[in-house]
CSV table of C-alpha atoms and ligand atoms in Angstrom, one decimal:
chain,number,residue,atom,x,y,z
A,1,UNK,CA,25.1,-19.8,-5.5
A,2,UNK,CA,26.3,-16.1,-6.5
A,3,UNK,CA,24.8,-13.5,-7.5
A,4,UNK,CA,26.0,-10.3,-9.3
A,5,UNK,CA,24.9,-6.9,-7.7
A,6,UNK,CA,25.0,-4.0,-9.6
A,7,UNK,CA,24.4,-0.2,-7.8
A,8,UNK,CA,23.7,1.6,-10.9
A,9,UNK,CA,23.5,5.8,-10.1
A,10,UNK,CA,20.2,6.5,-13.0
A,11,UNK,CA,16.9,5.4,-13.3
A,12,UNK,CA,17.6,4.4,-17.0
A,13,UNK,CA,20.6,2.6,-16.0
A,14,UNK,CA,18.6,0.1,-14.0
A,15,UNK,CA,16.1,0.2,-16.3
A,16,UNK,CA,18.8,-1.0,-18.9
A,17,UNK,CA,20.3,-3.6,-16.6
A,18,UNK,CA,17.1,-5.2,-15.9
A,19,UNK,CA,16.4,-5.4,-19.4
A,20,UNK,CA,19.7,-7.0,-20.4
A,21,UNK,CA,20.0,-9.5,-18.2
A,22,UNK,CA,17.0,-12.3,-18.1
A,23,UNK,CA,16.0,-12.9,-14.6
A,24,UNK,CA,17.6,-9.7,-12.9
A,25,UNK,CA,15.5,-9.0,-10.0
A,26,UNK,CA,15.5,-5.2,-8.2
A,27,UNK,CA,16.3,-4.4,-4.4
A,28,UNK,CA,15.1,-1.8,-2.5
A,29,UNK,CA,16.1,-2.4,1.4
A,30,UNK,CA,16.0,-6.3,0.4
A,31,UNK,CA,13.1,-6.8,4.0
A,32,UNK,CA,11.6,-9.1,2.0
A,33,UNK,CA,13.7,-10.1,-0.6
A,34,UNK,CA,16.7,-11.1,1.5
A,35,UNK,CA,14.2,-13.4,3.0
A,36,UNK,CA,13.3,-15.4,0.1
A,37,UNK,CA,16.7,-15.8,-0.9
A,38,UNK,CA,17.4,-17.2,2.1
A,39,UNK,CA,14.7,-19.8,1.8
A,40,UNK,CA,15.5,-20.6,-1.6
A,41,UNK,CA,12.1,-18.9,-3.2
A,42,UNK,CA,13.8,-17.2,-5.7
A,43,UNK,CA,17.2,-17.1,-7.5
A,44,UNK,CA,17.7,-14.2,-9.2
A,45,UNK,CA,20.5,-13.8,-11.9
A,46,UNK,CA,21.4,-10.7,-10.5
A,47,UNK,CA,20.1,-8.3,-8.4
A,48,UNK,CA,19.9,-4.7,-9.3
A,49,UNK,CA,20.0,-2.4,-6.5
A,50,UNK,CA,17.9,1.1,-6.3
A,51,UNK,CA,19.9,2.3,-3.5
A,52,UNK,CA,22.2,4.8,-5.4
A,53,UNK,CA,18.9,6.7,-7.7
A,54,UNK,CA,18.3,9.9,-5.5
A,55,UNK,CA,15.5,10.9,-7.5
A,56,UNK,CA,13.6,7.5,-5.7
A,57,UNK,CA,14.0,8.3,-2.4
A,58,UNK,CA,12.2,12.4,-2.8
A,59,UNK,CA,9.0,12.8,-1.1
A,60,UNK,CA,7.7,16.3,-3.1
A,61,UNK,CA,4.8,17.5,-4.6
A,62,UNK,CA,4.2,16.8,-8.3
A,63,UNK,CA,3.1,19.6,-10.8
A,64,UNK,CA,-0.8,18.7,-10.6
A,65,UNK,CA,-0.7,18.9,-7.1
A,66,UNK,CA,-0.1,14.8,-6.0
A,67,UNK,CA,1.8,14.3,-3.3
A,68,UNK,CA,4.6,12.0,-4.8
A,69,UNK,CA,5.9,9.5,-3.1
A,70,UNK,CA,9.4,8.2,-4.8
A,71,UNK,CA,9.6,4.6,-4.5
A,72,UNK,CA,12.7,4.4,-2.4
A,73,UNK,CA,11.1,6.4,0.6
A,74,UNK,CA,11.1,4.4,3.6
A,75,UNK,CA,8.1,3.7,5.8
A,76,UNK,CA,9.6,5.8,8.5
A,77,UNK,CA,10.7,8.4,6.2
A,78,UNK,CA,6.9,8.8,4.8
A,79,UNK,CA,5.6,8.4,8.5
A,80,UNK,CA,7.8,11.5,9.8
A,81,UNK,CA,7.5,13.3,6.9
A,82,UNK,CA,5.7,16.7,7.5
A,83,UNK,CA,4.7,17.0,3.9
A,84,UNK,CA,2.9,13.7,4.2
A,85,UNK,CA,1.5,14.5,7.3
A,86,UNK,CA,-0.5,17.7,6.2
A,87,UNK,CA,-1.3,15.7,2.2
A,88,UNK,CA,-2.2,12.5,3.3
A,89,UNK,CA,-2.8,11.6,7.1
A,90,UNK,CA,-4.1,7.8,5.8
A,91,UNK,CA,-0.8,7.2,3.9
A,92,UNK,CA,1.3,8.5,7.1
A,93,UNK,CA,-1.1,6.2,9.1
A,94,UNK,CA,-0.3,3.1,7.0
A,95,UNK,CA,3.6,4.0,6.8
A,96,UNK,CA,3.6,4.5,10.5
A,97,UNK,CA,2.1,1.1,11.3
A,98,UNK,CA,4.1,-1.2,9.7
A,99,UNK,CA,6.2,-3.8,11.7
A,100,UNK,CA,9.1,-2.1,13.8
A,101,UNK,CA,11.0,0.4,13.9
A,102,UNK,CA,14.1,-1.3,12.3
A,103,UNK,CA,11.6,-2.7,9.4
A,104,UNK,CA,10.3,1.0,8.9
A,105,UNK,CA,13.9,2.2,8.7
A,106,UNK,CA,14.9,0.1,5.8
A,107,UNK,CA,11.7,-1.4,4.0
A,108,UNK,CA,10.4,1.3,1.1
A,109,UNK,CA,7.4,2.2,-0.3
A,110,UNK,CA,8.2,1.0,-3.5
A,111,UNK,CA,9.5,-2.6,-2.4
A,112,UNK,CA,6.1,-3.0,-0.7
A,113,UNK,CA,3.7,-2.5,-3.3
A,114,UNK,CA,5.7,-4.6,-5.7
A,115,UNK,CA,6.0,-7.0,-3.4
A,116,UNK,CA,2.1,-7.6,-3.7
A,117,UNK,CA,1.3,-8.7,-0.1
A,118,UNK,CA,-2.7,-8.5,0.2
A,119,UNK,CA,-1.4,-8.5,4.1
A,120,UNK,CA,0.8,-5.8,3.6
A,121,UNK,CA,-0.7,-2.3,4.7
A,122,UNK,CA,0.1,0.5,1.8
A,123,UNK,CA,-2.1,-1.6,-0.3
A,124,UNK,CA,-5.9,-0.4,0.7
A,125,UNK,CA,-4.6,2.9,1.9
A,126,UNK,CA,-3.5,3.3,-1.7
A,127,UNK,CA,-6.7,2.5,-2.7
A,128,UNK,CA,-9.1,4.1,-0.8
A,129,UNK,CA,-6.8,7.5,-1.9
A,130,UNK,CA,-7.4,6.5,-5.3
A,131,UNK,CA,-3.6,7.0,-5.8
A,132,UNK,CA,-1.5,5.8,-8.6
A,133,UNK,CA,1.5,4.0,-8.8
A,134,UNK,CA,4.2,5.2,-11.8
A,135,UNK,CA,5.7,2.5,-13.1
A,136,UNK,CA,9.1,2.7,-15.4
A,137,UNK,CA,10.2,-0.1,-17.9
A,138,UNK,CA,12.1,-0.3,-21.5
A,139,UNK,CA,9.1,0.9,-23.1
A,140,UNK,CA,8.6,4.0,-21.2
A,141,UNK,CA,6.4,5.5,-18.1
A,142,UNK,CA,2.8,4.4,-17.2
A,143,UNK,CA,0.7,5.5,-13.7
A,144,UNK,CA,-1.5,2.6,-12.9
A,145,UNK,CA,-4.8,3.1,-10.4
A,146,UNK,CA,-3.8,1.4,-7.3
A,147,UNK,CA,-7.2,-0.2,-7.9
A,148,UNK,CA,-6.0,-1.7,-10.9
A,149,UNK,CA,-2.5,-2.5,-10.0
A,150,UNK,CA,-2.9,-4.9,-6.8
A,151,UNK,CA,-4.1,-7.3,-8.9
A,152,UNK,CA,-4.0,-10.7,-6.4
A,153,UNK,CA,-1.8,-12.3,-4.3
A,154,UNK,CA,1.7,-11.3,-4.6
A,155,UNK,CA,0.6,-10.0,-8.0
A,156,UNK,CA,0.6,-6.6,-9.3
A,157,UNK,CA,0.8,-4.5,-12.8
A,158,UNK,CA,4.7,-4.6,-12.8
A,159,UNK,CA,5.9,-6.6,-15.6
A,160,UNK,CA,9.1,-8.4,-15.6
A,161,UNK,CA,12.1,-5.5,-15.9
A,162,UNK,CA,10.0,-3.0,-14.7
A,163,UNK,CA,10.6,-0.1,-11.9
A,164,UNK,CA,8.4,1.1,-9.7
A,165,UNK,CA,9.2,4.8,-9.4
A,166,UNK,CA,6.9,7.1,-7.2
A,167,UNK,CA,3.2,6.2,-5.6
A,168,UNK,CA,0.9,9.4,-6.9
A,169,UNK,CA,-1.4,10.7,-4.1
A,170,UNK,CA,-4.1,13.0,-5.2
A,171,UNK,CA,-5.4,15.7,-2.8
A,172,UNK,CA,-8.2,14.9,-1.2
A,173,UNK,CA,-11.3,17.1,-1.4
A,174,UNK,CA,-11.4,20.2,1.0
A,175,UNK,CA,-12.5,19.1,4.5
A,176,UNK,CA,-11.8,15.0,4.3
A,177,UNK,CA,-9.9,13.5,6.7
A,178,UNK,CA,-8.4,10.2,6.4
A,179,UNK,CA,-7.8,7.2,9.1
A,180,UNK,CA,-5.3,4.0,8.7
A,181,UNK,CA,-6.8,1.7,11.2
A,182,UNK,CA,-5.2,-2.0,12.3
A,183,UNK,CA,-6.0,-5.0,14.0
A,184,UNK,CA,-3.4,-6.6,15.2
A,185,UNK,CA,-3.0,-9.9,17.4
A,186,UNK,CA,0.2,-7.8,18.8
A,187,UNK,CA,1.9,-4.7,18.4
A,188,UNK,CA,4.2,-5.0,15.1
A,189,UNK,CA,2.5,-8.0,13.7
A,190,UNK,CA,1.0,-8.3,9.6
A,191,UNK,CA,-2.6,-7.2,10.5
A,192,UNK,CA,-5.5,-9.8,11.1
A,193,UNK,CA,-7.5,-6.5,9.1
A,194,UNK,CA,-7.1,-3.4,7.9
A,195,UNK,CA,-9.6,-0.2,7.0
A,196,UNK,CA,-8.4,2.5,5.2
A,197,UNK,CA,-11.2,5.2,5.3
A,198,UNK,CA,-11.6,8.8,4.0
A,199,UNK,CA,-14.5,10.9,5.2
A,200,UNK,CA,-15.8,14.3,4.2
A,201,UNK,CA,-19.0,15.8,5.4
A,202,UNK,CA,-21.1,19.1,4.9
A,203,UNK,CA,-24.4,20.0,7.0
A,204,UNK,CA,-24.0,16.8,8.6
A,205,UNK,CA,-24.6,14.5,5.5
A,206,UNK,CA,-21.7,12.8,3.6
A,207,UNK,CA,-19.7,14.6,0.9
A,208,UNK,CA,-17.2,12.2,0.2
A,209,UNK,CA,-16.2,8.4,1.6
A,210,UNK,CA,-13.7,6.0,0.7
A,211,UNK,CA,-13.2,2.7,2.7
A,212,UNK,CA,-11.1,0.1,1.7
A,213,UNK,CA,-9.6,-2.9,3.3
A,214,UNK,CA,-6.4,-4.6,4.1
A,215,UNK,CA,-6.0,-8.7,5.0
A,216,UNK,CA,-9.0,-10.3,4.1
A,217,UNK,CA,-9.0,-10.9,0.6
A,218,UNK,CA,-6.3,-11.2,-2.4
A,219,UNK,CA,-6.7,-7.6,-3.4
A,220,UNK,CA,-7.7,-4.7,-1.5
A,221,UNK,CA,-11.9,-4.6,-0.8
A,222,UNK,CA,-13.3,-1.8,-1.6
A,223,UNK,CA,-17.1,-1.1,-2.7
A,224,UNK,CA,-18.1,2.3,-4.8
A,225,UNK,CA,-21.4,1.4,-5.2
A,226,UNK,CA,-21.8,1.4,-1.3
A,227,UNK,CA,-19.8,4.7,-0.8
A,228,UNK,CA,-22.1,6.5,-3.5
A,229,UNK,CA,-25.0,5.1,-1.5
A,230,UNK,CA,-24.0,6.9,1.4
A,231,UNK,CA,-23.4,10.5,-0.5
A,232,UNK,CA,-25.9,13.7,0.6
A,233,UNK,CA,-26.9,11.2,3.3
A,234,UNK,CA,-25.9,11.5,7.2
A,235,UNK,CA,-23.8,9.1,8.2
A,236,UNK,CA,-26.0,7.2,10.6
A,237,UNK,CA,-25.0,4.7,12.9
A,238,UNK,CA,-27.4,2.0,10.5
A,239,UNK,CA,-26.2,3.4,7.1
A,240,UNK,CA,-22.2,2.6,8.4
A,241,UNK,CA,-23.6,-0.5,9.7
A,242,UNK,CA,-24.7,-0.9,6.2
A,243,UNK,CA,-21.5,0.0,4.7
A,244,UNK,CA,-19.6,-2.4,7.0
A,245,UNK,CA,-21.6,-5.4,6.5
A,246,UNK,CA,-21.5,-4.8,2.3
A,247,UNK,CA,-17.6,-4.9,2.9
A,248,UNK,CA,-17.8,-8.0,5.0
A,249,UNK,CA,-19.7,-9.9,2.3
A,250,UNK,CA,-17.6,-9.0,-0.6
A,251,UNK,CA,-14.1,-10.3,1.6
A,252,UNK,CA,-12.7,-13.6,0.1
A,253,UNK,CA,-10.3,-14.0,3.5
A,254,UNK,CA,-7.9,-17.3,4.8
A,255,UNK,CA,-7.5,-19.0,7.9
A,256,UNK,CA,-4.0,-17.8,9.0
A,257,UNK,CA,-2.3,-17.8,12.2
A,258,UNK,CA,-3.6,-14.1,12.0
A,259,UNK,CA,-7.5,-15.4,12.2
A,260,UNK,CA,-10.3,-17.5,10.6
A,261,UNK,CA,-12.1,-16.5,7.6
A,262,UNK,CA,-14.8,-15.9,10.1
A,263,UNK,CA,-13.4,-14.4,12.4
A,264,UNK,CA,-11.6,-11.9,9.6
A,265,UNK,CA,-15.4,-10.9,8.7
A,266,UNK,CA,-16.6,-10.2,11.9
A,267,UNK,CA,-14.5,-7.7,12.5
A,268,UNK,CA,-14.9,-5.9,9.3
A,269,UNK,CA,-18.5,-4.1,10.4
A,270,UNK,CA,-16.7,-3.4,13.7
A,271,UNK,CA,-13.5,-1.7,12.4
A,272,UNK,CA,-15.0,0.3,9.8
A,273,UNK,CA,-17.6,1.5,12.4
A,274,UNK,CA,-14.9,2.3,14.3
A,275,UNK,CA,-12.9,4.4,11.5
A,276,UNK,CA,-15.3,6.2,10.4
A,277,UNK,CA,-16.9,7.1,13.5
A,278,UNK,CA,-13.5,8.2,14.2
A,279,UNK,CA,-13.2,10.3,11.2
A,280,UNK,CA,-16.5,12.4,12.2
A,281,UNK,CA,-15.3,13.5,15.6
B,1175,LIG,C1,9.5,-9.0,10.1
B,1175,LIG,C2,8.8,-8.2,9.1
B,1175,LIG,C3,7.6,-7.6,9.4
B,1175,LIG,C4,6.9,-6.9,8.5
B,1175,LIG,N1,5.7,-6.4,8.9
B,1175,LIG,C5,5.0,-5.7,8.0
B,1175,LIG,C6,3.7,-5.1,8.3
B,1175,LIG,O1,3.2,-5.1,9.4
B,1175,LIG,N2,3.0,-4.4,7.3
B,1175,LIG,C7,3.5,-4.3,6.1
B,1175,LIG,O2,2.9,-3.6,5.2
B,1175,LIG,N3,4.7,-4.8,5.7
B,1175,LIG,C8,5.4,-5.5,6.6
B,1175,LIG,N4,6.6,-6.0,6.3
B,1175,LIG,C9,7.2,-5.9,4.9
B,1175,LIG,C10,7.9,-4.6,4.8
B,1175,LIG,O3,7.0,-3.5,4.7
B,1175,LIG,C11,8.9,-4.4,3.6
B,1175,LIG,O4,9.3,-3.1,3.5
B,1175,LIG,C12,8.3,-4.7,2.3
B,1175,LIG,O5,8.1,-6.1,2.2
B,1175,LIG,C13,9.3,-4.4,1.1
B,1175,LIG,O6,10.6,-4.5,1.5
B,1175,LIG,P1,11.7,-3.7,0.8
B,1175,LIG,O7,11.3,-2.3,0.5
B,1175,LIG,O8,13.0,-3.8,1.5
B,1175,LIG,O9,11.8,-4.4,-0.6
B,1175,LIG,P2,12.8,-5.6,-1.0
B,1175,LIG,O10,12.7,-6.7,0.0
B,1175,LIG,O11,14.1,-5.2,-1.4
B,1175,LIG,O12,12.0,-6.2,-2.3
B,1175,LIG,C14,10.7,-6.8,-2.2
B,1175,LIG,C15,10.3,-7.2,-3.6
B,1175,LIG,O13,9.9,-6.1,-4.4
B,1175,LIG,C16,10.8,-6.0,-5.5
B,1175,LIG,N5,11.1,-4.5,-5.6
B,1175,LIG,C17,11.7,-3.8,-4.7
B,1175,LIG,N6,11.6,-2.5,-5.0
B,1175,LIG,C18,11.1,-2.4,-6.2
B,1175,LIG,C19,10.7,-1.4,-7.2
B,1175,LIG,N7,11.0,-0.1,-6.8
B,1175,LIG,N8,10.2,-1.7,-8.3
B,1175,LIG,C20,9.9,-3.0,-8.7
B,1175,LIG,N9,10.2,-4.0,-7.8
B,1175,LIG,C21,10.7,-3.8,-6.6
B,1175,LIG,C22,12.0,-6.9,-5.3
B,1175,LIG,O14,12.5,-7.4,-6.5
B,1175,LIG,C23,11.3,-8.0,-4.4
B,1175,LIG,O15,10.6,-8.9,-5.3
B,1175,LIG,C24,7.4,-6.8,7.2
B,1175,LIG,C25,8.6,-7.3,6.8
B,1175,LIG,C26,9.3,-8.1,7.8
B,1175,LIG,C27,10.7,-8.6,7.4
């Protein structure tokens, strides 16, 4: 089977490529993609590379103060990025542990979260920052809440022929720090779970907490009413106990090679314990 590649050097010109020709597919370092092709799980009619859009691969800060994250930026790119670093230590965290080095190198941002993988770690580190993803099709530019955009497995908010463009980072509030934290079976491996966790506290009670999770379910997990449970209250070894066992309940997880179900929710109390005690150091 061919395929026709096309490097177009605009946004709209991809845009316009993928509209025109029914089943085009885009390719961002083609870590996944290249993959499926080889097994067969999808034949594109063409593929439309991102390669050649500078304005993809910019890591900058966006006029209302997001750190934005263009969709070609590679994992080690966003890990080593300084910018990053002082914005959003969660999203650096997540970027940084992903696979290997020569994954990190290629694989983007962008191809990730399209991609859809509930196993994948950008996904609840998205979430628990409450960042958006910017999507760009024929009919224009929308930002959709990560919450809203992982939708289940290997599905997201991107309709056919659209782009994604940039992940949108909001500041976090003064004084919260943020934690990626991963269970692997060994180093470099998909994680067996993942907590994503942002804590802020004043006079020793909570001001702000975000915990999602990675791995155990179709989507990321993530539970507000348990977080707003926990605010003007200290965070007590019980009330995170509290937290973590919430989480653990609302997981729908597989048996992989990764883990059981069971064991996947046993270690949810454990590792969000372990993040957010982290966090308050
Ligand atoms: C051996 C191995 C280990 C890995 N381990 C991990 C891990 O531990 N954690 C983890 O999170 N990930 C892991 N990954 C996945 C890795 O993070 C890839 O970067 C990711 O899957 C996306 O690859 P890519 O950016 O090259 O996208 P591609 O492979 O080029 O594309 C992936 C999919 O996204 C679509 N796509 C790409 N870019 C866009 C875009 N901008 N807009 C719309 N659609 C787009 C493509 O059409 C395709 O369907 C691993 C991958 C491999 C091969």
């Amino acid at each position: 089977m061919s395929i026709a590649y096309h490097e177009p050097e605009a946004l709209d010109a991809a845009v316009r490529l993928l509209a025109e020709i029914e089943g085009a597919r885009c390719i961002a370092g083609g870590q996944t993609l290249v993959a499926m092709l080889n097994a067969g799980l999808v034949e594109p009619a063409a593929l439309v590379s991102l390669a050649r859009i500078p304005e993809l691969g910019a890591i900058s800060r966006a006029g209302d103060g997001s750190l934005r994250i263009g969709a070609m930026a590679t994992h080690e790119a966003i890990a080593e990025s300084p910018l990053v670093a002082r914005e959003s230590p969660l999203i650096a965290g997540a970027a940084g542990a992903i696979a290997h080095p020569p994954i990190r190198s290629f694989g983007t941002i962008g191809g990730a979260v399209a991609h859809g993988d509930p196993n994948a770690d950008y996904p609840a580190a998205l979430v628990a920052a409450d960042a958006r993803v910017e999507i760009v099709g024929a009919n224009g530019r929308r930002a959709v809440p990560a919450a809203e955009f992982f939708q289940d497995y290997l599905t997201t908010a991107v309709e056919p022929g659209e782009i994604v463009t940039a992940v949108l980072v909001p500041p976090p509030p003064a004084g919260v720090r943020g934690r990626f934290l991963k269970f692997t079976r060994v180093d470099g491996d998909y994680a067996t779970v993942s907590v994503a966790a942002l804590l802020g506290c004043e006079a020793g009670a909570c001001k702000h907490i975000a915990v999602a999770l990675g791995a155990v379910a179709p989507r990321p997990v993530r539970d507000r009413d348990a977080e707003i449970a926990l605010i003007g209250r200290p965070p007590t070894d019980q009330a995170i106990a509290v937290l973590g066992e919430t989480l653990a309940a609302a997981c729908d997880p597989v048996d992989d090679v990764r883990g059981s179900a069971a064991y996947r929710r046993a270690l949810v109390p454990i590792l969000v314990g372990r993040a957010i005690k982290s966090l308050m150091q």
